[in-house]
């Protein structure tokens, strides 16, 4: 299957700092990337949908000024958690879709980034 | 709106037992259906998919058939292994919407 990477895989930061998470599709051009948040033993919660070259579409209840998403190219999207607080601690997962591989409906997921805010 | 309902877990089986994880869905259009697997501490991996009614997706001994009449996409495997222990997510994606709708996940534990 397609390969999607995330960096970093683990991050620990102090409250009030900003954290950037990168999501890259390594072997295909992703027209759309998705950002999810997953709490322990729960399903994925979609945070936002990002299309290359346009503003991200945020789900209801997700603060766009706190979770900044940039999709600058067909292979890279970034999520920046601004002024992180302990309640932002979670597992963040990105996925990429589009291109000839799998079509628009099939999402390929990154390995996730575990964020711990102290 | 769209929704996916999965069999509640956790499910505990002995090695070589038969596995069924039920999944039913509601959708306004003609979605594609997916099963994803998540191993501890990792992201999701696509296990199999089906894009239209009566299609059967299969991979690594797992199978699921897209049943439009019962709006179901049950996951089955004839003989599970300890290495199949993971969380399994059923999902659907409408072609025009782009984003997917996920079930709550079913935790499978296979004991030797």
XYZ file of C-alpha atoms in Angstrom:
230
model
C 0.000 0.000 0.000
C 0.868 3.649 -0.130
C 3.273 5.057 2.402
C 2.467 8.026 4.586
C 4.920 9.245 7.178
C 4.523 11.483 10.187
C 7.139 13.368 12.098
C 7.765 13.394 14.946
C 6.366 10.139 16.272
C 6.617 11.346 19.858
C 6.741 14.839 21.294
C 6.768 16.093 24.863
C 6.488 19.818 25.388
C 5.786 22.387 28.051
C 2.425 24.064 28.340
C 2.228 27.202 26.220
C 4.605 26.092 23.489
C 3.646 25.330 19.900
C 4.197 21.989 18.260
C 4.351 21.252 14.533
C 3.545 17.811 13.144
C 4.386 16.915 9.549
C 2.524 14.474 7.366
C 4.059 13.332 4.099
C 2.792 11.043 1.352
C 5.966 9.369 0.164
C 4.947 7.615 -3.021
C 1.905 9.405 -4.356
C 0.487 12.885 -4.700
C -2.280 13.427 -2.194
C -4.933 15.877 -3.261
C -6.531 15.655 0.152
C -5.122 15.098 3.612
C -7.044 14.553 6.808
C -6.103 15.167 10.413
C -7.565 13.065 13.192
C -7.309 12.960 16.921
C -7.666 9.746 18.849
C -8.156 9.400 22.594
C -7.230 6.140 24.320
C -9.476 3.245 23.358
C -11.675 5.465 21.222
C -12.302 5.902 17.547
C -10.789 8.573 15.358
C -12.203 12.051 15.551
C -11.820 14.005 12.326
C -10.411 17.443 13.023
C -10.033 18.893 9.558
C -9.789 18.189 5.865
C -7.087 19.885 3.892
C -6.799 20.241 0.138
C -3.569 21.307 -1.464
C -3.413 25.006 -2.053
C -6.612 25.914 -0.230
C -7.715 26.555 3.321
C -8.516 23.614 5.523
C -12.097 22.744 6.384
C -12.494 22.246 10.112
C -15.041 20.043 11.810
C -17.496 21.561 14.211
C -15.951 22.251 17.587
C -12.353 22.302 16.366
C -10.639 25.653 16.881
C -8.958 26.655 13.651
C -6.779 29.237 15.384
C -5.454 26.621 17.761
C -4.908 23.849 15.234
C -3.271 25.463 12.221
C -3.150 23.344 9.102
C -1.045 24.046 6.065
C -1.140 21.908 2.930
C 1.553 23.549 0.880
C 2.193 20.760 -1.597
C 0.691 17.508 -2.826
C 2.998 15.554 -0.555
C 3.121 17.594 2.640
C 0.624 18.823 5.201
C 1.455 20.235 8.610
C -0.580 20.557 11.783
C 0.584 23.117 14.326
C -0.861 22.958 17.809
C -0.477 26.518 19.059
C -0.041 27.318 22.740
C -0.488 23.688 23.679
C -2.073 22.770 26.998
C -2.302 19.432 28.819
C -5.794 18.820 27.446
C -4.277 18.815 23.953
C -2.326 15.689 24.821
C -3.482 13.021 22.430
C -2.586 10.785 19.501
C -2.734 12.738 16.243
C -3.062 10.798 13.004
C -2.984 12.080 9.457
C -4.148 10.373 6.302
C -3.717 11.067 2.624
C -6.053 10.374 -0.259
C -6.283 11.009 -3.956
C -4.238 10.320 -7.001
C -4.372 7.186 -9.068
C -3.599 4.912 -6.138
C -6.849 4.011 -4.437
C -8.824 6.953 -5.725
C -10.302 9.732 -3.662
C -12.161 7.435 -1.300
C -9.218 5.397 -0.002
C -7.228 6.956 2.802
C -3.713 5.895 3.708
C -2.778 6.622 7.263
C 0.389 7.816 8.867
C 1.767 6.041 11.937
C 0.548 8.779 14.278
C 2.173 11.319 16.578
C 1.786 11.059 20.304
C 1.748 14.484 21.959
C 2.200 14.934 25.678
C 1.898 18.442 27.065
C 3.259 18.921 30.573
C -25.911 11.778 7.931
C -23.704 8.788 7.354
C -22.960 6.430 10.206
C -21.178 3.140 10.888
C -22.098 0.750 13.670
C -19.689 -1.959 14.726
C -20.070 -4.921 16.974
C -19.055 -3.942 20.458
C -15.930 -5.441 21.865
C -13.719 -6.533 23.223
C -13.625 -9.859 21.446
C -11.422 -12.615 22.825
C -10.759 -15.756 20.813
C -8.461 -18.727 20.941
C -5.956 -19.226 18.167
C -7.449 -20.852 15.045
C -10.992 -19.837 15.979
C -13.376 -18.306 13.450
C -13.775 -14.540 13.585
C -16.738 -12.374 12.693
C -16.923 -8.670 13.446
C -20.235 -7.180 12.417
C -20.501 -3.821 10.709
C -23.602 -2.071 9.406
C -23.875 1.337 7.874
C -26.259 4.072 6.832
C -25.412 6.307 3.918
C -27.188 8.671 1.596
C -25.358 7.624 -1.553
C -23.296 4.676 -2.725
C -20.262 4.593 -0.484
C -17.091 2.609 -0.598
C -16.570 0.427 2.475
C -13.357 -0.270 4.321
C -11.838 -2.233 7.155
C -8.794 -0.769 8.846
C -6.592 -2.401 11.485
C -4.686 -0.589 14.212
C -1.919 -2.333 16.122
C -0.952 -0.967 19.564
C 0.751 2.403 19.375
C 0.444 2.667 15.609
C -1.688 4.387 13.017
C -4.340 2.668 10.938
C -3.582 0.309 8.088
C -5.990 -0.409 5.298
C -6.950 -4.072 5.568
C -9.448 -4.394 2.729
C -12.072 -2.481 0.849
C -15.051 -2.869 -1.471
C -16.366 -0.181 -3.751
C -19.747 -1.499 -4.889
C -22.510 -3.898 -3.947
C -21.594 -7.613 -3.908
C -17.883 -6.852 -4.092
C -15.733 -8.930 -1.765
C -12.618 -7.423 -0.278
C -9.942 -9.789 0.965
C -6.465 -9.597 2.420
C -4.317 -11.717 4.749
C -7.102 -14.264 5.172
C -9.692 -11.629 6.084
C -12.782 -11.162 3.954
C -15.772 -8.855 3.859
C -18.620 -8.651 1.353
C -20.484 -5.436 0.526
C -24.139 -6.300 1.148
C -26.350 -3.473 -0.004
C -29.609 -5.240 0.880
C -28.602 -5.542 4.524
C -26.298 -2.483 4.528
C -23.569 -4.600 6.038
C -19.865 -5.256 5.617
C -19.022 -7.940 8.167
C -15.373 -8.892 8.617
C -14.525 -12.605 8.735
C -11.476 -14.792 9.074
C -11.513 -18.541 9.182
C -8.602 -19.090 11.551
C -7.211 -16.254 13.638
C -3.661 -15.981 14.898
C -2.179 -14.272 17.931
C -0.685 -11.693 15.582
C -4.205 -10.639 14.537
C -4.732 -9.056 17.954
C -5.504 -5.411 17.221
C -8.325 -2.897 16.961
C -10.442 -3.164 13.811
C -12.332 -0.187 12.373
C -15.095 -0.336 9.811
C -15.474 2.803 7.707
C -17.312 4.217 4.738
C -16.488 6.978 2.331
C -18.827 8.724 -0.036
C -17.169 9.548 -3.316
C -18.292 13.140 -3.398
C -17.734 13.866 0.282
C -14.126 12.677 0.356
C -13.941 12.205 4.113
C -14.652 8.922 5.832
C -16.984 7.925 8.640
C -15.552 5.441 11.136
C -17.106 2.968 13.505
C -16.037 2.938 17.133
C -13.582 0.102 16.651
C -13.584 -3.465 17.933
C -10.688 -4.761 19.989
C -9.693 -8.318 19.157
C -7.469 -10.367 21.438
C -6.334 -13.780 20.278
C -4.925 -16.097 22.927
C -2.528 -18.962 22.191
